[in-house]
PDB file of C-alpha atoms in Angstrom:
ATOM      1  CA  UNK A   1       0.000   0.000   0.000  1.00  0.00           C
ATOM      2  CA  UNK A   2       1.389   3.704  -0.561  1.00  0.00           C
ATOM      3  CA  UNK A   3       2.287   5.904   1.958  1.00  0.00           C
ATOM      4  CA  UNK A   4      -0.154   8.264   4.005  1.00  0.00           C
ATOM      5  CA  UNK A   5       1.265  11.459   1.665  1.00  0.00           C
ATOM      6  CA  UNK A   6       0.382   9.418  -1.607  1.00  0.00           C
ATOM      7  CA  UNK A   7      -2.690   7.778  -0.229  1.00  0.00           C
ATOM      8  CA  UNK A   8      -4.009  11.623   1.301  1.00  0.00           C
ATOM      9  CA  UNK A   9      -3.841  12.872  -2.786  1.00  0.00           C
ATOM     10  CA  UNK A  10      -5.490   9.490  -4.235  1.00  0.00           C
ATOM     11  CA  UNK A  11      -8.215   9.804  -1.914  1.00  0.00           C
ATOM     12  CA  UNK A  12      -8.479  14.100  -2.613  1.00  0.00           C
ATOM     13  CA  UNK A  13      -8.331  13.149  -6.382  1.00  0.00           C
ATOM     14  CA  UNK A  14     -10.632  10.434  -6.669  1.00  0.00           C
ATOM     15  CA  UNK A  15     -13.480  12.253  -4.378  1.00  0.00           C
ATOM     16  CA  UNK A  16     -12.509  15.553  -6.011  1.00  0.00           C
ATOM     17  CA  UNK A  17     -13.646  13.610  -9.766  1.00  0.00           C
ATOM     18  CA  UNK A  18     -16.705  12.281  -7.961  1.00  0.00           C
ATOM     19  CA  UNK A  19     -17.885  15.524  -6.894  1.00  0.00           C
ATOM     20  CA  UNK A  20     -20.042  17.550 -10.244  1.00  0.00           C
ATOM     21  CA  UNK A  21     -19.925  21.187 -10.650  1.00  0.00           C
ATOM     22  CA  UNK A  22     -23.741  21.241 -10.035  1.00  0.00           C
ATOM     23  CA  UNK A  23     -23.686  19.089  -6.865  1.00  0.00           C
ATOM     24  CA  UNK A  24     -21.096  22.030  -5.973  1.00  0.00           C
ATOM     25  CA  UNK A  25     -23.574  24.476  -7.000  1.00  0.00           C
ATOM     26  CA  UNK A  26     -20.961  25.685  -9.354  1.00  0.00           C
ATOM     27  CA  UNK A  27     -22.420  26.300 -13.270  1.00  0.00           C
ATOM     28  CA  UNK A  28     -20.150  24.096 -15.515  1.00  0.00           C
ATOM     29  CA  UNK A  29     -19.274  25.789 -18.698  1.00  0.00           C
ATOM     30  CA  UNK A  30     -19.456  24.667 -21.868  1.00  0.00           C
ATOM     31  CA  UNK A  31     -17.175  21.807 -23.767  1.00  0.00           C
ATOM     32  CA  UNK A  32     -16.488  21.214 -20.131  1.00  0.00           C
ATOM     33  CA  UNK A  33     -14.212  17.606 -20.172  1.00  0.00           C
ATOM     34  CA  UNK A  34     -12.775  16.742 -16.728  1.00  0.00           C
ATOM     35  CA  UNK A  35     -14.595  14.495 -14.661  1.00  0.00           C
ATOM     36  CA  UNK A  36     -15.637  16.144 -11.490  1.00  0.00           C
ATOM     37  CA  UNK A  37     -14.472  19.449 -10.170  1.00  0.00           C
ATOM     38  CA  UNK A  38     -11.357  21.294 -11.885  1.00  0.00           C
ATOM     39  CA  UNK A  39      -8.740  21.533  -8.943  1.00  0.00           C
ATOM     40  CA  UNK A  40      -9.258  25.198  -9.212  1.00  0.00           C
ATOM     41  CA  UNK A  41     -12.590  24.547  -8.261  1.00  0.00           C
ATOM     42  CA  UNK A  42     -11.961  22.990  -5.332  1.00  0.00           C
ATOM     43  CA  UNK A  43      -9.681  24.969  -4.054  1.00  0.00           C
ATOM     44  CA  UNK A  44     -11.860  28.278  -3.847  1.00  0.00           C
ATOM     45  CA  UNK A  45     -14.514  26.290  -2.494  1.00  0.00           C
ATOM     46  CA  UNK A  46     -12.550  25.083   0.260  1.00  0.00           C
ATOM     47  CA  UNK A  47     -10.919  28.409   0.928  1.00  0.00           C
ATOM     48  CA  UNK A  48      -7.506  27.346  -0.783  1.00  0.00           C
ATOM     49  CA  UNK A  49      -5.056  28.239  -3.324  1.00  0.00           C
ATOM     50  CA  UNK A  50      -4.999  26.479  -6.244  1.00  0.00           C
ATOM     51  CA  UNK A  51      -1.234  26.255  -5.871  1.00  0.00           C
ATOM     52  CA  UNK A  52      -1.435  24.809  -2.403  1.00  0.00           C
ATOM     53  CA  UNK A  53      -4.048  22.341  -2.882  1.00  0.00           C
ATOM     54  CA  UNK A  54      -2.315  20.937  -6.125  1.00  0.00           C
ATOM     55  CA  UNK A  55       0.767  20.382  -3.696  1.00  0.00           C
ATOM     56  CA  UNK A  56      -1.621  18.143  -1.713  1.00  0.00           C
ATOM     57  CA  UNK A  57      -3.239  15.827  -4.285  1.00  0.00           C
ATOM     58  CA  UNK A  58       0.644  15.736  -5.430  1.00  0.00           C
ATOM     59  CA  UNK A  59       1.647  14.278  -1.929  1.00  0.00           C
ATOM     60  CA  UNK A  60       3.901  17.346  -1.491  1.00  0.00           C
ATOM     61  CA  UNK A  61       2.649  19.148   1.339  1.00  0.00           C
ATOM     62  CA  UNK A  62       2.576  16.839   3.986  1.00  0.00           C
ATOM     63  CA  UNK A  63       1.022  17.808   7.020  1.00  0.00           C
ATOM     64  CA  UNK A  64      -2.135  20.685   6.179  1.00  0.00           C
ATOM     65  CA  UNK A  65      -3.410  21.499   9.502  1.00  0.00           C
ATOM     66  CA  UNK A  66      -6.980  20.126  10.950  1.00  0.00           C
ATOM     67  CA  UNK A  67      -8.840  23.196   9.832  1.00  0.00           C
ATOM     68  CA  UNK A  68      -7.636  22.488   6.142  1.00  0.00           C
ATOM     69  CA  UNK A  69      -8.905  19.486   6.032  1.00  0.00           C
ATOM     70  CA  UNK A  70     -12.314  20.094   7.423  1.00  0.00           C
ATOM     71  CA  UNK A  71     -12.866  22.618   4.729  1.00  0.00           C
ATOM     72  CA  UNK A  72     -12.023  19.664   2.219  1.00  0.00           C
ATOM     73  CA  UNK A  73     -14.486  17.652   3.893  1.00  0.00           C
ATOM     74  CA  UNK A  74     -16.944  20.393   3.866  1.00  0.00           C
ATOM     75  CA  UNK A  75     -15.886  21.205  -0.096  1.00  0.00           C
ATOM     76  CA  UNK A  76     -15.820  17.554  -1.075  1.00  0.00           C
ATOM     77  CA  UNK A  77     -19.400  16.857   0.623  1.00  0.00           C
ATOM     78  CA  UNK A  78     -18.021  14.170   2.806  1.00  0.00           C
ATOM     79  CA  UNK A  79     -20.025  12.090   5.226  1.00  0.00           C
ATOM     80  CA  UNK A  80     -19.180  11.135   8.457  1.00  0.00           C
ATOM     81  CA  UNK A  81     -16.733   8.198   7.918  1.00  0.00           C
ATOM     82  CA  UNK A  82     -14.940   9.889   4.868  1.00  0.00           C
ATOM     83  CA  UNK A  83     -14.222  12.737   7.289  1.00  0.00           C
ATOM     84  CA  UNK A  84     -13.061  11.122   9.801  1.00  0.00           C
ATOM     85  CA  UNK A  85     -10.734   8.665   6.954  1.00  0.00           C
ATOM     86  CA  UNK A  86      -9.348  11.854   5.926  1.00  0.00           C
ATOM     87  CA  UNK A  87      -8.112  13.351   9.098  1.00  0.00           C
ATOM     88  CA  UNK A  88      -6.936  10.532  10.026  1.00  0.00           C
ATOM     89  CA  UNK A  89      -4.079  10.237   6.944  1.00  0.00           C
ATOM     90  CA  UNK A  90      -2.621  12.891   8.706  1.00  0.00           C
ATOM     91  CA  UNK A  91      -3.672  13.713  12.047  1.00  0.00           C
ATOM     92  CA  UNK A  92      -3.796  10.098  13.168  1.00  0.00           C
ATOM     93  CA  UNK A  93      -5.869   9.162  16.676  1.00  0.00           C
ATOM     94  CA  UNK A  94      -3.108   8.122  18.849  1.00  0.00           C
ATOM     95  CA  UNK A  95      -4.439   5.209  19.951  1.00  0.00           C
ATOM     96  CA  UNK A  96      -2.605   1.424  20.697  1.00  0.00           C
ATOM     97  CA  UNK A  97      -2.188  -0.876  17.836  1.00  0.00           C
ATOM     98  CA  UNK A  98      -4.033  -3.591  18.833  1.00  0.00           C
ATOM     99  CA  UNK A  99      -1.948  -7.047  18.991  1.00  0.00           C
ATOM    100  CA  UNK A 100      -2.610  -9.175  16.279  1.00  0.00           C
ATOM    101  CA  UNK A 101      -4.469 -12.396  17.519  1.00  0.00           C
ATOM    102  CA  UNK A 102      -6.021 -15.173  15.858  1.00  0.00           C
ATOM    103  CA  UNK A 103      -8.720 -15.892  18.782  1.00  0.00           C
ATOM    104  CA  UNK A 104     -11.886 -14.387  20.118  1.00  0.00           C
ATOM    105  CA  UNK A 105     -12.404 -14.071  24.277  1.00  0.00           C
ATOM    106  CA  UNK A 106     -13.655 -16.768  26.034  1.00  0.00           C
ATOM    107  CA  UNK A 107     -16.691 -15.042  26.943  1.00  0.00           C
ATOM    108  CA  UNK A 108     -17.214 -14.026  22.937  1.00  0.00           C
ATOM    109  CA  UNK A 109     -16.554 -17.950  21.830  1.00  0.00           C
ATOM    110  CA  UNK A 110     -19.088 -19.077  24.578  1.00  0.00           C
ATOM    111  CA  UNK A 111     -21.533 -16.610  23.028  1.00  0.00           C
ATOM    112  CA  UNK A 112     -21.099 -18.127  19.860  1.00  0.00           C
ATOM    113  CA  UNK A 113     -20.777 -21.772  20.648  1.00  0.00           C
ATOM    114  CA  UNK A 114     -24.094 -21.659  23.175  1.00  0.00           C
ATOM    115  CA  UNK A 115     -25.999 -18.756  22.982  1.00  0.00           C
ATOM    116  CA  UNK A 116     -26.952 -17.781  19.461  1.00  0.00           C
ATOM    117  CA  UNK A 117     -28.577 -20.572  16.971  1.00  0.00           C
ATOM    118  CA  UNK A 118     -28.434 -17.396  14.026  1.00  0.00           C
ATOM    119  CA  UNK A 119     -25.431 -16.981  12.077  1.00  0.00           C
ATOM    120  CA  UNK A 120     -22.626 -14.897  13.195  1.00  0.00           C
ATOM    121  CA  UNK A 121     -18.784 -15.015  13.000  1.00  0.00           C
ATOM    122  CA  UNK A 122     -16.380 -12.200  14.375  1.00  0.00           C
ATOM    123  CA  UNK A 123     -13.489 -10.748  12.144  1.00  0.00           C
ATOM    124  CA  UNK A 124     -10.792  -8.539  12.778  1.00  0.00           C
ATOM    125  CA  UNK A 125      -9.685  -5.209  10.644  1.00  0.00           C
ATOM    126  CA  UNK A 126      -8.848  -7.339   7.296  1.00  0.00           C
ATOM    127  CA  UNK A 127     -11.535  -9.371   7.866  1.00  0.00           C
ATOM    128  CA  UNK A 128     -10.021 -12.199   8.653  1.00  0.00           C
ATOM    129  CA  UNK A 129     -12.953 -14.384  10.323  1.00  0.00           C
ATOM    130  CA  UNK A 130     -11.297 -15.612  13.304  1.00  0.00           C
ATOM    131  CA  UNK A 131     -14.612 -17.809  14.440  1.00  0.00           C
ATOM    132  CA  UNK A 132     -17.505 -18.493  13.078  1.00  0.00           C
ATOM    133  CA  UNK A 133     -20.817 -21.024  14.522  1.00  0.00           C
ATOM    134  CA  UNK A 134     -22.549 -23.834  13.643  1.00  0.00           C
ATOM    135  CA  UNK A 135     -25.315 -21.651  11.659  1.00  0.00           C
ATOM    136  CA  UNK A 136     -22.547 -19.378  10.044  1.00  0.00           C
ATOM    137  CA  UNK A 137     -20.706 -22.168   8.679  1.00  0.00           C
ATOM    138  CA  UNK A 138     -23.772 -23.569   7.566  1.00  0.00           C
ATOM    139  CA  UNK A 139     -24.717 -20.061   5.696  1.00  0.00           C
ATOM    140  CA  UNK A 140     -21.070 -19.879   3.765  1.00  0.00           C
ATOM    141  CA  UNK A 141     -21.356 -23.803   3.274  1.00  0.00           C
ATOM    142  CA  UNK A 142     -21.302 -23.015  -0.304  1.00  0.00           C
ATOM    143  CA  UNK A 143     -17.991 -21.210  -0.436  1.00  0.00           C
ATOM    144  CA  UNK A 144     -14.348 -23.608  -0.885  1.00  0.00           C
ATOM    145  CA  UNK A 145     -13.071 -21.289   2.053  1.00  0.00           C
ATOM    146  CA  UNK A 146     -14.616 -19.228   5.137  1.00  0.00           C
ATOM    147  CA  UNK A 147     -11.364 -17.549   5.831  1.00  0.00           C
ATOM    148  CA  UNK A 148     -11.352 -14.043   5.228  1.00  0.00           C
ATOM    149  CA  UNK A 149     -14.734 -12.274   3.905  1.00  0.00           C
ATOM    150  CA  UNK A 150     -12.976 -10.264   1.571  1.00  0.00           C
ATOM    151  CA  UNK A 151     -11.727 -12.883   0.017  1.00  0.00           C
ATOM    152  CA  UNK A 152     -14.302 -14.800   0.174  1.00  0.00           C
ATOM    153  CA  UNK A 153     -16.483 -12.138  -1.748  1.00  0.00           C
ATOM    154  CA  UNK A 154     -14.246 -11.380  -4.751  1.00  0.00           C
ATOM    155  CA  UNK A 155     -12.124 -14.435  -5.320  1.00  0.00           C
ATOM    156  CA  UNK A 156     -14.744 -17.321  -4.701  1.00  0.00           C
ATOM    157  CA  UNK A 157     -16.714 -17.953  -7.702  1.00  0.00           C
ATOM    158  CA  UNK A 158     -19.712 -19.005  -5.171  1.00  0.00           C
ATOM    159  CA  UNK A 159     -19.801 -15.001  -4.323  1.00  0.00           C
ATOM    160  CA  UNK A 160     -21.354 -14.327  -7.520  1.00  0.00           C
ATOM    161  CA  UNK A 161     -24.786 -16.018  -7.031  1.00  0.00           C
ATOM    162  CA  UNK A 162     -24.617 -16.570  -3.137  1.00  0.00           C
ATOM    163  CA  UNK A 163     -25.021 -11.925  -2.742  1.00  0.00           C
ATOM    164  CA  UNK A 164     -28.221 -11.198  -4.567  1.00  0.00           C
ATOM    165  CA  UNK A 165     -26.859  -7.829  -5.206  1.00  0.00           C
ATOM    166  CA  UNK A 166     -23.146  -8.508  -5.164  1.00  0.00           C
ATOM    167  CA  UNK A 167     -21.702  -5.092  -6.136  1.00  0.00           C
ATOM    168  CA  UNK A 168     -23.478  -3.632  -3.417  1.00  0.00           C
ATOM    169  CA  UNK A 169     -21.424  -6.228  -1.113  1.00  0.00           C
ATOM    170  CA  UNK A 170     -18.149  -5.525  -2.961  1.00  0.00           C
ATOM    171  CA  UNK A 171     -18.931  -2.297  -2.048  1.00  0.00           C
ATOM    172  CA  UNK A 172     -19.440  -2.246   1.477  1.00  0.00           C
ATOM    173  CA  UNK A 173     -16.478  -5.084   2.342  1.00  0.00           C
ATOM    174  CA  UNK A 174     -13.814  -2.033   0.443  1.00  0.00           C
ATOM    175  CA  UNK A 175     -15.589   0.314   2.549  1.00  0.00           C
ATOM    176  CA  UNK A 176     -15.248  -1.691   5.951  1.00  0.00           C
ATOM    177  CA  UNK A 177     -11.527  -2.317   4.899  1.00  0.00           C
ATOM    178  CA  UNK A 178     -11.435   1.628   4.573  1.00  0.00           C
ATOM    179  CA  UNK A 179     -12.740   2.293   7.654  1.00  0.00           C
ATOM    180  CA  UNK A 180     -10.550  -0.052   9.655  1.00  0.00           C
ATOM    181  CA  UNK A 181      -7.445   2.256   8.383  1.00  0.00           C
ATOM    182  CA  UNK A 182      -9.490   5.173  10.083  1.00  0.00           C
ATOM    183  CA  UNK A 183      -8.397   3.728  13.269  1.00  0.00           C
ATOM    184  CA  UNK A 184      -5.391   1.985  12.821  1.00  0.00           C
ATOM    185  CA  UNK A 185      -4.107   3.502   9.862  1.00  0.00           C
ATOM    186  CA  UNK A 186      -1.101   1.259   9.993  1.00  0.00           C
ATOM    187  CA  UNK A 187      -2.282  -2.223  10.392  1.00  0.00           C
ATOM    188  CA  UNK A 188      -0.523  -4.591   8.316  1.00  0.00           C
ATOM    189  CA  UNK A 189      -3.725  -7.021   8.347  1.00  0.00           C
ATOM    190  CA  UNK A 190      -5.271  -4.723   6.069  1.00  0.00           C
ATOM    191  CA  UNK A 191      -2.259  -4.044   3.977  1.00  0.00           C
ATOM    192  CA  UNK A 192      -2.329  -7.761   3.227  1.00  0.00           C
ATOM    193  CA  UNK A 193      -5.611  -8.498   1.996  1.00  0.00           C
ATOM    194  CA  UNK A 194      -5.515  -5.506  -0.109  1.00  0.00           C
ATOM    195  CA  UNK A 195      -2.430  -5.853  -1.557  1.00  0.00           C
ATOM    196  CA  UNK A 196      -3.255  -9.664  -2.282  1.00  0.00           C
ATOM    197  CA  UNK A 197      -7.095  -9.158  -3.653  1.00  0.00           C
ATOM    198  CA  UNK A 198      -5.962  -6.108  -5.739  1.00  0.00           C
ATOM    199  CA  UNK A 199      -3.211  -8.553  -7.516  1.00  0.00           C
ATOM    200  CA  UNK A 200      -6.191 -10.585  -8.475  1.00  0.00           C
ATOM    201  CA  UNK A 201      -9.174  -8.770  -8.643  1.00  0.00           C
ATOM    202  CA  UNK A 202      -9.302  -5.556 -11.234  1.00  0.00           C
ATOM    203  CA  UNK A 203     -12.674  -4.631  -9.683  1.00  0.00           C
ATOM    204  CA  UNK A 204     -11.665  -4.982  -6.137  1.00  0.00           C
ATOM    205  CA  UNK A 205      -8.652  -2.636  -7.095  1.00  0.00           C
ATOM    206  CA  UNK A 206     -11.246  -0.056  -9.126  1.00  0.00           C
ATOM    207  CA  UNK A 207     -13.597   0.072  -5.954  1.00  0.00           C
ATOM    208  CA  UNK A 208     -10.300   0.478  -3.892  1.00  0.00           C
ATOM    209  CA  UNK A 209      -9.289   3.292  -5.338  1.00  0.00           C
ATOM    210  CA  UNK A 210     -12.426   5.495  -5.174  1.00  0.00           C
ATOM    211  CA  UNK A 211     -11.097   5.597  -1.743  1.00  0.00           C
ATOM    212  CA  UNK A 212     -15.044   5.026  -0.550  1.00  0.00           C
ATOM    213  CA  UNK A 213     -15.084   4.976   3.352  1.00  0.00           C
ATOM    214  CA  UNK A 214     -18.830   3.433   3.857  1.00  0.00           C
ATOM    215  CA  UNK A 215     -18.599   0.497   6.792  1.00  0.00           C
ATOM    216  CA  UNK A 216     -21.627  -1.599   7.084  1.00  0.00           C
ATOM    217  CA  UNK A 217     -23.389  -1.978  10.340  1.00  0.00           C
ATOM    218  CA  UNK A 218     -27.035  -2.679   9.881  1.00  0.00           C
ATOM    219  CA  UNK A 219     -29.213  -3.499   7.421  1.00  0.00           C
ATOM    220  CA  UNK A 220     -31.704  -6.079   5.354  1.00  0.00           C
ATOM    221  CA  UNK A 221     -29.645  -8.457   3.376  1.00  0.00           C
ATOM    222  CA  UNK A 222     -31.098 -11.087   0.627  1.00  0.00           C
ATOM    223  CA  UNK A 223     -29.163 -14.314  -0.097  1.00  0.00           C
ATOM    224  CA  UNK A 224     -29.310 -17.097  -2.145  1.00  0.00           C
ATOM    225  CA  UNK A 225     -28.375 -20.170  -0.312  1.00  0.00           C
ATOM    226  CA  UNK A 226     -27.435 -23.271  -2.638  1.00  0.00           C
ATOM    227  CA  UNK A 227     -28.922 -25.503  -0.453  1.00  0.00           C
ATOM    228  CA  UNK A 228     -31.784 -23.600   1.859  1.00  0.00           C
ATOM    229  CA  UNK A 229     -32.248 -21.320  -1.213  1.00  0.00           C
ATOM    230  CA  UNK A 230     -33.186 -17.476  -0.339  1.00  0.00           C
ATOM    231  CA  UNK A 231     -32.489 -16.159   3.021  1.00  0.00           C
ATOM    232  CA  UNK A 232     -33.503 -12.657   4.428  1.00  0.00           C
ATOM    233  CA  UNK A 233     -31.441 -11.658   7.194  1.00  0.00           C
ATOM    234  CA  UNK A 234     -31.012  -8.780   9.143  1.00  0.00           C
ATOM    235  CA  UNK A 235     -27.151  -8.010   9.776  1.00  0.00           C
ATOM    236  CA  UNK A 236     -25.864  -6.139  12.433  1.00  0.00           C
ATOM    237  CA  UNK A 237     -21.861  -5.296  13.020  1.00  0.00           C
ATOM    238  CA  UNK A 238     -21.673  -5.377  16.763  1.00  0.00           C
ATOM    239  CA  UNK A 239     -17.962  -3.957  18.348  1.00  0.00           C
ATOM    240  CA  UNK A 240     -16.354  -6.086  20.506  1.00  0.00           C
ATOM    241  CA  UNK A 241     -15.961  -3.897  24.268  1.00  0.00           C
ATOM    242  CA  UNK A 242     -12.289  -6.044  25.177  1.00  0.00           C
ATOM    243  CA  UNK A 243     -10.949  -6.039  21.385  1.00  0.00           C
ATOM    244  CA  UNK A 244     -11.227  -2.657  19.467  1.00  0.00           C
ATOM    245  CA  UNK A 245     -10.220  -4.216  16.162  1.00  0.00           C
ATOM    246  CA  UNK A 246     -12.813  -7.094  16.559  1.00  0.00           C
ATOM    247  CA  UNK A 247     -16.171  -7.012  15.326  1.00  0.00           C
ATOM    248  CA  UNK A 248     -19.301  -9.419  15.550  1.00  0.00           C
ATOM    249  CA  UNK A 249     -21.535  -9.952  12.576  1.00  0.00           C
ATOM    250  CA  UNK A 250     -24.709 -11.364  13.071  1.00  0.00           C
ATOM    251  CA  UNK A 251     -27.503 -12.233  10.759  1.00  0.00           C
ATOM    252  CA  UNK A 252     -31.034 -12.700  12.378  1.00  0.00           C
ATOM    253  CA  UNK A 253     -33.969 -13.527  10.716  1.00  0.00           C
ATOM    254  CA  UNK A 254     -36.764 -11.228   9.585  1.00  0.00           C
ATOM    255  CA  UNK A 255     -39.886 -11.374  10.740  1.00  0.00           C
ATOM    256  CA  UNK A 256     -42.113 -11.441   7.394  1.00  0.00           C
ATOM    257  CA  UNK A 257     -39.262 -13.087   5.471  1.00  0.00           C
ATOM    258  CA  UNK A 258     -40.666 -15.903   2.749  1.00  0.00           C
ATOM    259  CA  UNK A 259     -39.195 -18.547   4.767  1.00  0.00           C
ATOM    260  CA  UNK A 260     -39.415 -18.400   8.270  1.00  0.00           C
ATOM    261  CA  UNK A 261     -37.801 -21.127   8.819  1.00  0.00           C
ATOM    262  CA  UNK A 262     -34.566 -20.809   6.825  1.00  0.00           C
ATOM    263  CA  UNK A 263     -32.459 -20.307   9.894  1.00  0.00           C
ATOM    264  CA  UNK A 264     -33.518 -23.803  11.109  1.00  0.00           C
ATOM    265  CA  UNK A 265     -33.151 -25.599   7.987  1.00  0.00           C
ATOM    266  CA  UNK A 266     -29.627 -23.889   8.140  1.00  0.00           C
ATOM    267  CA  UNK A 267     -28.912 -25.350  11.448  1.00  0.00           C
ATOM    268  CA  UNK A 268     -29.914 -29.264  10.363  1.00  0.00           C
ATOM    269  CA  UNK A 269     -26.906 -28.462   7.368  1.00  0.00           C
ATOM    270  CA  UNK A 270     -24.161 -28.382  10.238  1.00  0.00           C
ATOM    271  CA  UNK A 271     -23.723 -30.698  13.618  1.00  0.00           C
ATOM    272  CA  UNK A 272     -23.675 -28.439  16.709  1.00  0.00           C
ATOM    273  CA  UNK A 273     -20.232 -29.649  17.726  1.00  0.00           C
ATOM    274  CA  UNK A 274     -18.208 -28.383  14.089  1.00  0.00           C
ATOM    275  CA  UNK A 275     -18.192 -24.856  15.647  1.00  0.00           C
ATOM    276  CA  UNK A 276     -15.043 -24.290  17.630  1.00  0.00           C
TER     277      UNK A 276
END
């Protein structure tokens, strides 16, 4: 992965081209070709020179101070997450690096093991699923690997028909990646998965490089389960209170969902005793 300079002007120039002159409330002239806002643009909408700001999407001014980059935020239109990505490449939140670990907390593997007959797994910053239960395993059944999701999502073939509305997924796994940085911005777990995906996935590497900061924690989800056929889930991203760079995912069903049962017929696919 490139270094926070290069990575701060990737990230201004890709959400500088996906910003329009109109969404700006700027009136594009005519035989207008860039994509985007001119960096001209930009600039006097955030208060800037032109001169200084082109130093920054060059990765030649290195540390522009807080209030700089809130008026990018503010000029680029970025949400919360983005924001906070953004100060972070420079004004990083001094908090410990996690240590890297493998395994969940007692408590957290009990929880999975006893207490919840819904699918869920926990995964760290890469996404790296570091356990996953009986009805989880039973969900990704389908796929030759339940490793890492990323992975899992864009280099399984299964990915394709198992997300309903895979792009959408693509979407939000390079957005969770994203967001993990916004925390740690150095952790090498990330750097891995990226830098191995990106050598064999062209979209993963186009989606990357939007620079889209969009982590998932809630919502509907529709799958298509080779076995159980479509599932409705809800899916909720639940942080971990004794691992900061642990999260729990877990997929409950809905209430008017076509098949009520799906979570039980998912259960009957796995013996209690293969989670671990």
């Amino acid at each position: 992965m490139a270094d926070q300079s290069a990575t701060l002007g990737s990230f201004l120039r890709a959400r500088r081209e996906a910003v329009t002159p109109q969404d700006a409330g700027l009136v594009p002239g005519d035989g207008r070709r860039v994509r985007g806002l001119r960096r001209e643009e930009l600039a006097l909408l955030a208060g800037l020179s032109t001169d200084y700001y082109r130093r920054l999407e060059q990765g030649r001014e290195h540390r522009p101070s807080l209030q700089v980059l809130r008026a990018l935020a503010r000029a680029l239109q970025l949400d919360t997450h983005a924001t906070a990505y953004l100060v972070s490449l420079v004004h990083p939140v001094p908090l410990t690096m996690p240590a890297h670990t493998t395994t969940v907390s007692a408590g957290i593997q009990l929880l999975l093991d006893s207490g919840l007959r819904v699918p869920a797994i926990v995964v760290d910053l890469g996404l790296n699923i570091l356990t996953i239960n009986a009805a989880g395993r039973a969900m990704y059944s389908g796929f030759r690997d339940t490793d890492n999701l990323a992975r899992m999502v864009f280099l399984d073939p299964a990915a394709q028909d198992f997300y309903t509305d895979w792009h959408h997924v693509a979407t939000q796994v390079v957005g969770n990646l994203r967001s993990g940085l916004t925390r740690f911005p150095n952790d090498d777990r990330v750097a891995e998965v990226v830098d191995e995906i990106s050598a064999h996935s062209s979209v993963f590497a186009g989606l990357w490089a939007t620079h889209d900061v969009r982590p998932r924690t809630s919502e509907d989800k529709v799958f298509h389960h080779p076995q159980v056929g479509e599932l409705r889930l809800h899916f909720e991203a639940l942080e971990v209170a004794d691992a900061p760079d642990q999260r729990l995912f877990v997929y409950c069903p809905l209430e008017n969902a076509p098949s009520p049962d799906a979570v039980a017929l998912l259960e009957s696919l796995m013996p209690v005793t293969a989670s671990t």
